[in-house]
Coordinates of C-alpha atoms in Angstrom, one line a residue:
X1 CA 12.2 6.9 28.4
X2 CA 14.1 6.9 32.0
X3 CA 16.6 10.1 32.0
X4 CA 18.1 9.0 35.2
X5 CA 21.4 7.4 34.8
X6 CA 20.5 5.6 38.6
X7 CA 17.1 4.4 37.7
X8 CA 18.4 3.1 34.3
X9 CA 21.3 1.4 36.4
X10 CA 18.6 0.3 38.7
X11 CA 15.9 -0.9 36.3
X12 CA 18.5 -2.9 34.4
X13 CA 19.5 -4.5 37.7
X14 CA 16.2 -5.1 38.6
X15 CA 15.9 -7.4 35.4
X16 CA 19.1 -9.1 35.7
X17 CA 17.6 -10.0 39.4
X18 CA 14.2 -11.0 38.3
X19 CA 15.5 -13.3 35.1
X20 CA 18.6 -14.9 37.7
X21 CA 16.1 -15.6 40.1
X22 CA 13.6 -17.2 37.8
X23 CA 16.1 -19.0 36.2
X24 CA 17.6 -20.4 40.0
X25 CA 13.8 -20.9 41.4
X26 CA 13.1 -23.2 38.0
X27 CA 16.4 -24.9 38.4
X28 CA 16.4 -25.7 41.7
X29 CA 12.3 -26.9 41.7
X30 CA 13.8 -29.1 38.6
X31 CA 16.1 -30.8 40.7
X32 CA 14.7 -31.1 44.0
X33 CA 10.8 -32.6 42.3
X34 CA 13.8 -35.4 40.5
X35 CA 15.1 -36.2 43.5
X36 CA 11.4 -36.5 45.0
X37 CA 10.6 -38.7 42.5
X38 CA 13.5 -40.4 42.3
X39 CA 13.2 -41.1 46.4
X40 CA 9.2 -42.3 45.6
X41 CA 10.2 -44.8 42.2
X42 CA 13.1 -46.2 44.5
X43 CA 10.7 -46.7 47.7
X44 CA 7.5 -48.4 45.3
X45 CA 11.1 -50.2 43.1
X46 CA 11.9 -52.1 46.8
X47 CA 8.1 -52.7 47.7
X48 CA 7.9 -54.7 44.8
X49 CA 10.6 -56.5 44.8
X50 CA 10.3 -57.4 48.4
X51 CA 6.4 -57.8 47.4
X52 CA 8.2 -60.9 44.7
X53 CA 10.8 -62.5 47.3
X54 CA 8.1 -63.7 49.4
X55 CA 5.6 -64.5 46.6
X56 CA 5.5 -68.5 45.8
X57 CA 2.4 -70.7 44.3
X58 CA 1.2 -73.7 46.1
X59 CA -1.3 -75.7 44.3
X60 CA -1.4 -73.0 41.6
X61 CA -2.3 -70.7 43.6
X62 CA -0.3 -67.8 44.5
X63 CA 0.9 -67.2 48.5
X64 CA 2.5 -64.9 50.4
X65 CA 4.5 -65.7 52.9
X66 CA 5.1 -62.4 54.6
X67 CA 3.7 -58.9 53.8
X68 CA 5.5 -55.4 54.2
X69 CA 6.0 -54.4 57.2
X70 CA 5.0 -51.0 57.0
X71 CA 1.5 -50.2 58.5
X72 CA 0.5 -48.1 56.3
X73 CA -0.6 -51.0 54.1
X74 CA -2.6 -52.3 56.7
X75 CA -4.5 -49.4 57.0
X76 CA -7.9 -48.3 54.5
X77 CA -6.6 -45.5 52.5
X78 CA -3.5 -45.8 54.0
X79 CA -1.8 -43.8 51.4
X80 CA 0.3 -46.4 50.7
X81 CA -0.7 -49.6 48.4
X82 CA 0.3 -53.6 46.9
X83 CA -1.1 -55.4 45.0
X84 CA -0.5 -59.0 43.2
X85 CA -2.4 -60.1 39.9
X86 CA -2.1 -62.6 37.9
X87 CA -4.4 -63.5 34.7
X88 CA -6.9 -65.8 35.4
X89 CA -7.0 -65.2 39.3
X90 CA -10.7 -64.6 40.6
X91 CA -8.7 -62.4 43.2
X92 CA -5.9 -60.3 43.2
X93 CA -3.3 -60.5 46.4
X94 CA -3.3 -56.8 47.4
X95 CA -3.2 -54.1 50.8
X96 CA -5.6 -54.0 53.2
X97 CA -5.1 -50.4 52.5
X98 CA -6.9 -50.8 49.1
X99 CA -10.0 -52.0 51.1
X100 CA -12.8 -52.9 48.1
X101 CA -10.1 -51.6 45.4
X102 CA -8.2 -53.3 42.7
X103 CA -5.1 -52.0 40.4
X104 CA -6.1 -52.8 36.5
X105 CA -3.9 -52.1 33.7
X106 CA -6.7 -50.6 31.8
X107 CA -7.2 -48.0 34.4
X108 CA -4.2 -46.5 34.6
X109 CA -3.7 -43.2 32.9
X110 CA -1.8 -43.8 29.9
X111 CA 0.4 -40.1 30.8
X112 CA 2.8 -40.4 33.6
X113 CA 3.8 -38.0 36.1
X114 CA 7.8 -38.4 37.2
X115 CA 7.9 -41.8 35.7
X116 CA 4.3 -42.9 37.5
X117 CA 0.8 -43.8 36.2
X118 CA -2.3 -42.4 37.8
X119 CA -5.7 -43.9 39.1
X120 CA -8.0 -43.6 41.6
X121 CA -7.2 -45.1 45.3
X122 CA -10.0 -46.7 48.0
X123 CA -11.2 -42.9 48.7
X124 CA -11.5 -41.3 45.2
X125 CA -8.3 -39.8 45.7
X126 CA -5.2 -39.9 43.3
X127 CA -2.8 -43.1 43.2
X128 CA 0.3 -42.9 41.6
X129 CA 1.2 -46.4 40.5
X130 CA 4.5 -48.2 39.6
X131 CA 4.1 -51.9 38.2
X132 CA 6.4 -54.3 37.2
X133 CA 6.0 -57.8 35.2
X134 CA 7.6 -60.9 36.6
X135 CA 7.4 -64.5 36.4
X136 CA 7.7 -66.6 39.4
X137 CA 10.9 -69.5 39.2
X138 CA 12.4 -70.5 36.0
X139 CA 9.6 -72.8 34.3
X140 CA 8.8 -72.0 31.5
X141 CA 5.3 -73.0 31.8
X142 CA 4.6 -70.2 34.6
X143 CA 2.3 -67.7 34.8
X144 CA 3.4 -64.1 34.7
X145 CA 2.0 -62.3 37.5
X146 CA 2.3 -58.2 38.0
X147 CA 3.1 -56.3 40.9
X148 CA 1.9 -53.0 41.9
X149 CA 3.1 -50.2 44.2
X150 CA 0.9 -47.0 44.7
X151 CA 1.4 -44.3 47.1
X152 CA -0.9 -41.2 47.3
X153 CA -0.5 -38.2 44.9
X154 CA -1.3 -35.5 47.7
X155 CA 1.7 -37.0 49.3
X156 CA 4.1 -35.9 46.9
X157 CA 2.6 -32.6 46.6
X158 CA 3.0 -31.9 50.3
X159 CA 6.2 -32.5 50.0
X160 CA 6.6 -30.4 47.0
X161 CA 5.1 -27.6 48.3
X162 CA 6.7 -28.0 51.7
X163 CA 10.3 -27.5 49.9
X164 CA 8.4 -24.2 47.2
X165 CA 7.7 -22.5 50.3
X166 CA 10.6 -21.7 52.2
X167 CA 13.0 -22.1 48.5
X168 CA 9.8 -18.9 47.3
X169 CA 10.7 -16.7 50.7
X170 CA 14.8 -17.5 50.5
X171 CA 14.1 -16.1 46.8
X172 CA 12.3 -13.2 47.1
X173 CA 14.7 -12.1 50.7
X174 CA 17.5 -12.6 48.4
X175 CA 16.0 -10.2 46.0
X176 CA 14.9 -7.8 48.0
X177 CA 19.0 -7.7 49.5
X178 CA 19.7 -7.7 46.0
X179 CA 17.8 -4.8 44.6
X180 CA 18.8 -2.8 47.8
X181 CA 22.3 -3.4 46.9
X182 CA 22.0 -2.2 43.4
X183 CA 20.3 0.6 44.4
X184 CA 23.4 1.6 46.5
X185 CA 25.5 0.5 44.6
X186 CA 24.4 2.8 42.1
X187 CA 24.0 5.7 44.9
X188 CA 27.9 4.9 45.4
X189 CA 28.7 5.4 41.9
X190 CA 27.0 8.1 41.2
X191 CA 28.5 10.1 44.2
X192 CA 31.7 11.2 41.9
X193 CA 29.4 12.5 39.4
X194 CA 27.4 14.5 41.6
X195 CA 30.8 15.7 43.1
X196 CA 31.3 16.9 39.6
X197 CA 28.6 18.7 39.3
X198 CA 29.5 20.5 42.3
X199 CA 32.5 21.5 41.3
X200 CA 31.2 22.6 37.6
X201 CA 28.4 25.0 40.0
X202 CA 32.0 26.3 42.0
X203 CA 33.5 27.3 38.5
X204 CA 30.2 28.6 37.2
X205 CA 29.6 30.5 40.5
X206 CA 33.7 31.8 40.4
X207 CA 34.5 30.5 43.8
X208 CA 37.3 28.0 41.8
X209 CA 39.2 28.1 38.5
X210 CA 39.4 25.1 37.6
X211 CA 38.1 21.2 38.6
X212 CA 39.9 19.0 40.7
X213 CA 41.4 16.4 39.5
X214 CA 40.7 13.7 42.5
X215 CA 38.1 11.2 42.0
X216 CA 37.7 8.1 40.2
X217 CA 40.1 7.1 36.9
X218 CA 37.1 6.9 35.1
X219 CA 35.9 10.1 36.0
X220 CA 39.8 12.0 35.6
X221 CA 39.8 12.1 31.4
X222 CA 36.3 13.9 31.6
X223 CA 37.7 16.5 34.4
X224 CA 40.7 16.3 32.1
X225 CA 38.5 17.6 29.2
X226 CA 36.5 19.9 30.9
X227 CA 39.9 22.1 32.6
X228 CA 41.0 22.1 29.2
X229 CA 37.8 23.7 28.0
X230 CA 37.6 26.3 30.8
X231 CA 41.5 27.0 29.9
X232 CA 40.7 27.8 26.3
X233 CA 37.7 30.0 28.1
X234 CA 39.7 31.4 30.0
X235 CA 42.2 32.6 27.1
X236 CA 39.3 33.7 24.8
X237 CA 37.7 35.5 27.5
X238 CA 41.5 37.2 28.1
X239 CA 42.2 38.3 24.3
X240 CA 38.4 39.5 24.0
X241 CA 39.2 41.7 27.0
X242 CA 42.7 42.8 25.8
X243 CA 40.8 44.0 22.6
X244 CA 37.8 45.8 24.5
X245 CA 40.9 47.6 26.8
X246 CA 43.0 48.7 23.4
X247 CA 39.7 49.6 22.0
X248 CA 38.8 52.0 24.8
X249 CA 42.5 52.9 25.0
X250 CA 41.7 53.9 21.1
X251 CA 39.0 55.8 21.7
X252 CA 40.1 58.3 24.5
X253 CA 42.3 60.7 22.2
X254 CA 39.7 60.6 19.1
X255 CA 37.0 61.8 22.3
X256 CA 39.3 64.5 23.7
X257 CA 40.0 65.7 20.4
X258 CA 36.6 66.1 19.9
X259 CA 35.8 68.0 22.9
X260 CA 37.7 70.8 22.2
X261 CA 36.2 71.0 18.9
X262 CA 33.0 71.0 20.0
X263 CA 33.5 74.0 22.0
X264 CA 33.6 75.9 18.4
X265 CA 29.8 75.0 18.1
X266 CA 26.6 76.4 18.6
X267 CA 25.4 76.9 22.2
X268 CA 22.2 75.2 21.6
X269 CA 24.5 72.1 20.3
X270 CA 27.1 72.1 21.9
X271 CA 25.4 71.0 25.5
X272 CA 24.3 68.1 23.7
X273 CA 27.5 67.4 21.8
X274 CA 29.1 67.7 25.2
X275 CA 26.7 65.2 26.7
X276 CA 27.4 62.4 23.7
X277 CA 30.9 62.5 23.8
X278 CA 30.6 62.3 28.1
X279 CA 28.6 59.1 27.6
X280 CA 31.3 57.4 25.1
X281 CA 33.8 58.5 27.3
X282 CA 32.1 57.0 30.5
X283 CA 31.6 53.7 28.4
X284 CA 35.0 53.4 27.7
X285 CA 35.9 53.8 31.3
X286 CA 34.0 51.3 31.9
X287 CA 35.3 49.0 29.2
X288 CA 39.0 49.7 30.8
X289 CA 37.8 48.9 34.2
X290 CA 36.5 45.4 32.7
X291 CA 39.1 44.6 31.5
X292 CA 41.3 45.3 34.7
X293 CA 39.4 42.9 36.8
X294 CA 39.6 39.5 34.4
X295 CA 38.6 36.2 36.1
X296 CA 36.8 38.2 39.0
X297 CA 33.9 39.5 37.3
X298 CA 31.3 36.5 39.5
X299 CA 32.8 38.4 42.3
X300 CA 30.7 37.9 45.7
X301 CA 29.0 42.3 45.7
X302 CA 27.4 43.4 49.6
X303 CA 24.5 45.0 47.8
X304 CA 24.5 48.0 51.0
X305 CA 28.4 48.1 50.3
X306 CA 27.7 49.1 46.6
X307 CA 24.7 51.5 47.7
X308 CA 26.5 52.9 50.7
X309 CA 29.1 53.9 48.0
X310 CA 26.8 55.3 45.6
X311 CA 25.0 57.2 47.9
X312 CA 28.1 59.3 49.8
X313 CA 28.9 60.3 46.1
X314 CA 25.5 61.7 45.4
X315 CA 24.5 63.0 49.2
X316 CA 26.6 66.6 48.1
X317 CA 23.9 67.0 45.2
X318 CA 20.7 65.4 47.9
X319 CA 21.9 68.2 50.7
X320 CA 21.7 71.2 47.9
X321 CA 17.5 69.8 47.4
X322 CA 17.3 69.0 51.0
X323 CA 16.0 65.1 50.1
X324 CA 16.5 62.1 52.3
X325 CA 18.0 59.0 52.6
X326 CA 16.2 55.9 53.6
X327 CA 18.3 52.7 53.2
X328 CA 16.5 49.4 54.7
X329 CA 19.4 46.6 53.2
X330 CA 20.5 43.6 55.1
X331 CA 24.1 43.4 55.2
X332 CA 24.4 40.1 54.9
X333 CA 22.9 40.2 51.2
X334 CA 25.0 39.8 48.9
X335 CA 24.9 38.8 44.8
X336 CA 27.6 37.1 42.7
X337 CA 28.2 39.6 40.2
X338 CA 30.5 42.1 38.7
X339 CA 30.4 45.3 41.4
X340 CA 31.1 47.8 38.3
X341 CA 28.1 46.0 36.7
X342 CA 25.4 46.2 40.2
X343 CA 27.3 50.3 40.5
X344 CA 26.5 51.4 37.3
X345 CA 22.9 49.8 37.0
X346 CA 22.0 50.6 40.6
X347 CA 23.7 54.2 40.0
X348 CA 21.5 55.2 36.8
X349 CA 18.8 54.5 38.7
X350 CA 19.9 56.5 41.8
X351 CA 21.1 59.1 39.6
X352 CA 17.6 59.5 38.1
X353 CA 16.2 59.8 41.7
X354 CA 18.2 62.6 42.9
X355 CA 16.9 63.9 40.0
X356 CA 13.7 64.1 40.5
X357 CA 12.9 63.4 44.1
X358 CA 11.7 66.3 46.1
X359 CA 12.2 65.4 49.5
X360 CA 12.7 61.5 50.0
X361 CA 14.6 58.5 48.5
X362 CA 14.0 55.1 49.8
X363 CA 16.5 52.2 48.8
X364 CA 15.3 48.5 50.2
X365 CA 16.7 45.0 49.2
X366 CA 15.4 41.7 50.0
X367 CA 15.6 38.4 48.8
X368 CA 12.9 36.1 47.4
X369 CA 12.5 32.5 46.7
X370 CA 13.6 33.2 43.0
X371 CA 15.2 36.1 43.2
X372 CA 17.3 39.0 45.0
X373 CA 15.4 42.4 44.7
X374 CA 16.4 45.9 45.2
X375 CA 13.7 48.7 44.8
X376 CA 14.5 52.5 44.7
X377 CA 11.5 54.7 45.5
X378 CA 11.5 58.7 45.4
X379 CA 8.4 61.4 45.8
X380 CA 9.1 62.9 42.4
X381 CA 6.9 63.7 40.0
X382 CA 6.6 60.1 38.5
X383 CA 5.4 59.2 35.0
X384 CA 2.1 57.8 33.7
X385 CA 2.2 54.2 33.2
X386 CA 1.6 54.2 29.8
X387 CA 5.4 56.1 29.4
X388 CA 7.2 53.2 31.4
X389 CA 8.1 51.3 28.8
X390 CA 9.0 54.3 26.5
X391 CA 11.6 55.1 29.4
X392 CA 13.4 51.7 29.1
X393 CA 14.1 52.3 25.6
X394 CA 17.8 54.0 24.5
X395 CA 17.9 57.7 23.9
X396 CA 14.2 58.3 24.8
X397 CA 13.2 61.2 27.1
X398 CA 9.2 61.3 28.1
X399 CA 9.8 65.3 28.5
X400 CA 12.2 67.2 26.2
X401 CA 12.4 69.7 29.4
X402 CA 13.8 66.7 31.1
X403 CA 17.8 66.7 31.9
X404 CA 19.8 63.6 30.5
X405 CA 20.1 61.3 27.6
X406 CA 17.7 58.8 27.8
X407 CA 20.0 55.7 28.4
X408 CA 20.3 55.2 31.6
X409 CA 17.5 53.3 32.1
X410 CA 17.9 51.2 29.4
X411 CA 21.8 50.8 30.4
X412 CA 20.7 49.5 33.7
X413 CA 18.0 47.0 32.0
X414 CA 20.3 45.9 29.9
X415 CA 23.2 44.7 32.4
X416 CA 20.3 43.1 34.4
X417 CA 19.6 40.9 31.4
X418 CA 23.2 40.1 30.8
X419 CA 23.0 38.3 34.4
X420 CA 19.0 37.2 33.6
X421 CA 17.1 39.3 35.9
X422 CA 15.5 42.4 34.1
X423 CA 14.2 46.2 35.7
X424 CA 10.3 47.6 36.4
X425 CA 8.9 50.5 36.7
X426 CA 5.8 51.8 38.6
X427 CA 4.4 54.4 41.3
X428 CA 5.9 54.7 44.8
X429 CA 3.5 54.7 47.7
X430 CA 4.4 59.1 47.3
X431 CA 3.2 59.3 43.8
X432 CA 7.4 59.8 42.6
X433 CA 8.5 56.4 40.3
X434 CA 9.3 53.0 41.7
X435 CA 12.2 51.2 40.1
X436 CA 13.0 47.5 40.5
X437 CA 15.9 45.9 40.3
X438 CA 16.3 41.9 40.5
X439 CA 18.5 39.3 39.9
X440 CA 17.8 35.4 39.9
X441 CA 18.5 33.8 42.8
X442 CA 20.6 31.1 41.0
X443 CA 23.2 34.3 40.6
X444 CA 22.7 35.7 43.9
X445 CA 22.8 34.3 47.7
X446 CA 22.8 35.4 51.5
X447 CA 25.8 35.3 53.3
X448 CA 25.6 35.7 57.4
X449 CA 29.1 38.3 57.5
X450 CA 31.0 37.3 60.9

């Protein structure tokens, strides 16, 4: 089955082309092969005729007084032929052309071809034969006589062919213009659609609201449909984030509430109590700041802006451990996504480096084919490789000695997978932990910043 709206518009053309031009090429080799014929039957009609005119009997014997004066009769094979016979004649009148041979009834095919009989001329080649049965003056007692008038078969069929030729090359030029035109013509009215989908990738990418309306009448009620769609998007997307906002408006007295009553705890609980109830309160920042920046969450995000950023927070806690910065980030990459999103999945990561690193952390960002990629590298003291997927997981910690609680990893890895890229882990070049980052390139692109 063809899936291309232009080859389906094409291949139908194509058939309407091929059956129009079958149906002209038969019509017009119809006509012109009866008028051929009809040219021919009149030609041998007036032979005859003239053939009778000048046909009398003297002494019961038939005479003519003048023969055609075309001399093609007068020459053997001549490829045109008379002939007079009358019953009981030892010798027909006839042609010079038919040299030693004579027209008989009984050898004359019995089918006809345009109106003619068929036999076989002076050099064995076809004849095709009109005859016609008279009776010379008005006696009663006369003899009938028939007249033939042959002309050669091959004649015809040049003639034929001479008119197939050119009427076969006009044909097939005129399909040829024909098919070219209905493949632009389908190029041409296909363009709107393919302006459509343009404009459907400018929404999707957040660069425009809505779809223009310009464009063909027969295009507007589906542009029509689809802005009402993205409306009612667009007020779905507003109420869900209206309710995430009240939610985490919700949650921050319950949180500092708890706070203070988790000071009446243990000490060897209350760290971690204190931890939880940092993490809920850090999601529901988040959840506010969401909701703050509505449409612009496809939001065009400088990748060494974002790092830049994250890095003067955490350079105060790097200087303490005396570790390193090594950024290698072009500034013209950029992604198309939600900056809190890239800050907080780049900053777990980052966070988790300071961490660990001893005396270098290397950030570096480049772009694919596929994707965008940004790798954070430290010296630390790395994991095994068996423990790398346990440290994507929530709330798991491959050392119980180890500071934090377990999700930011699996934060990151998560937002990543929202936009469909994903996270890795595995050893730097220092023996410390490599972590990958990446984004596919359909939600990401490189932008040269005047």
């Amino acid at each position: 089955m063809i899936h291309s709206l232009h080859f389906r518009l094409a291949a139908g053309a194509l058939v309407a082309i091929a059956l129009s031009l079958t149906l002209v090429w038969a019509v017009l080799s119809h006509l012109f092969t009866d008028y051929l014929a009809a040219q021919y039957s009149g030609e041998m009609t007036s032979v005859m005729d003239s053939l009778a005119a000048q046909l009398t009997v003297e002494n019961g014997v038939l005479r003519l007084r003048n023969e055609p004066a075309d001399a093609r009769f007068q020459i053997p094979a001549g490829s045109r032929y008379w002939q007079i016979s009358r019953d009981g004649d030892v010798a027909p009148l006839r042609s010079r052309s038919l040299w030693d041979t004579e027209f008989a009834a009984a050898d004359l095919s019995s089918d006809q071809y345009y109106g003619f009989r068929e036999t076989l001329g002076p050099d064995g080649s076809p004849v095709l034969v009109s005859m016609k049965t008279m009776t010379l003056g008005d006696d009663p007692a006369a003899t009938d006589f028939v007249v033939y008038a042959g002309f050669s078969r091959s004649e015809m069929e040049a003639a034929l062919e001479s008119y197939h030729n050119p009427l076969r090359l006009m044909l097939l030029s005129t399909g040829g213009v024909l098919v070219l035109a209905a493949f632009l013509q389908g190029w041409i009215g296909l363009r709107p659609l393919v302006r459509l989908r343009d404009r459907v990738a400018d929404v999707r990418a957040g660069r425009a609201a809505h779809i223009g309306t310009e464009g063909p009448s027969e295009v507007k009620p589906l542009v029509r449909e689809i802005n009402l769609l993205l409306n009612e998007r667009e007020t779905a997307i507003s109420r869900a984030r209206a309710r995430a906002s009240d939610l985490a408006h919700g949650l921050k007295t319950p949180l500092t509430v708890l706070s203070h009553l988790v000071e009446a705890l243990p000490e060897e609980g209350r760290s971690t109590a204190l931890q939880q109830i940092e993490l809920v309160r850090q999601r529901a920042d988040r959840q506010l700041q969401a909701a703050r920046m509505g449409v612009e969450q496809m939001a065009t995000t400088s990748l060494l802006g974002i790092c830049g950023k994250l890095v003067s927070v955490l350079t105060p806690f790097t200087q303490e451990k005396g570790v390193d910065w090594h950024l290698a980030i072009d500034p013209s990459l950029t992604v198309q996504a939600d900056p809190a999103d890239i800050a907080e999945a780049l900053g777990n990561v980052l966070d988790n480096a300071v961490r660990f690193a001893r005396k270098r952390i290397e950030v570096s960002a480049d772009r694919t084919l596929d994707n965008v990629v940004l790798i954070v590298s430290d010296d630390g003291p790395g994991a095994a490789p068996e423990c790398y997927d346990m440290m994507l997981k929530r709330g798991v910690r491959i050392s119980e000695a180890t500071a934090g609680s377990g999700l930011g990893l699996a934060i990151s890895g998560d937002i990543l997978k929202a936009y469909g890229g994903g996270l890795d882990l595995s050893a730097s070049r220092w023996g410390g932990l490599q972590v990958k980052l990446w984004l596919p390139a359909t939600a990401a692109r490189a932008s040269a910043i005047a």
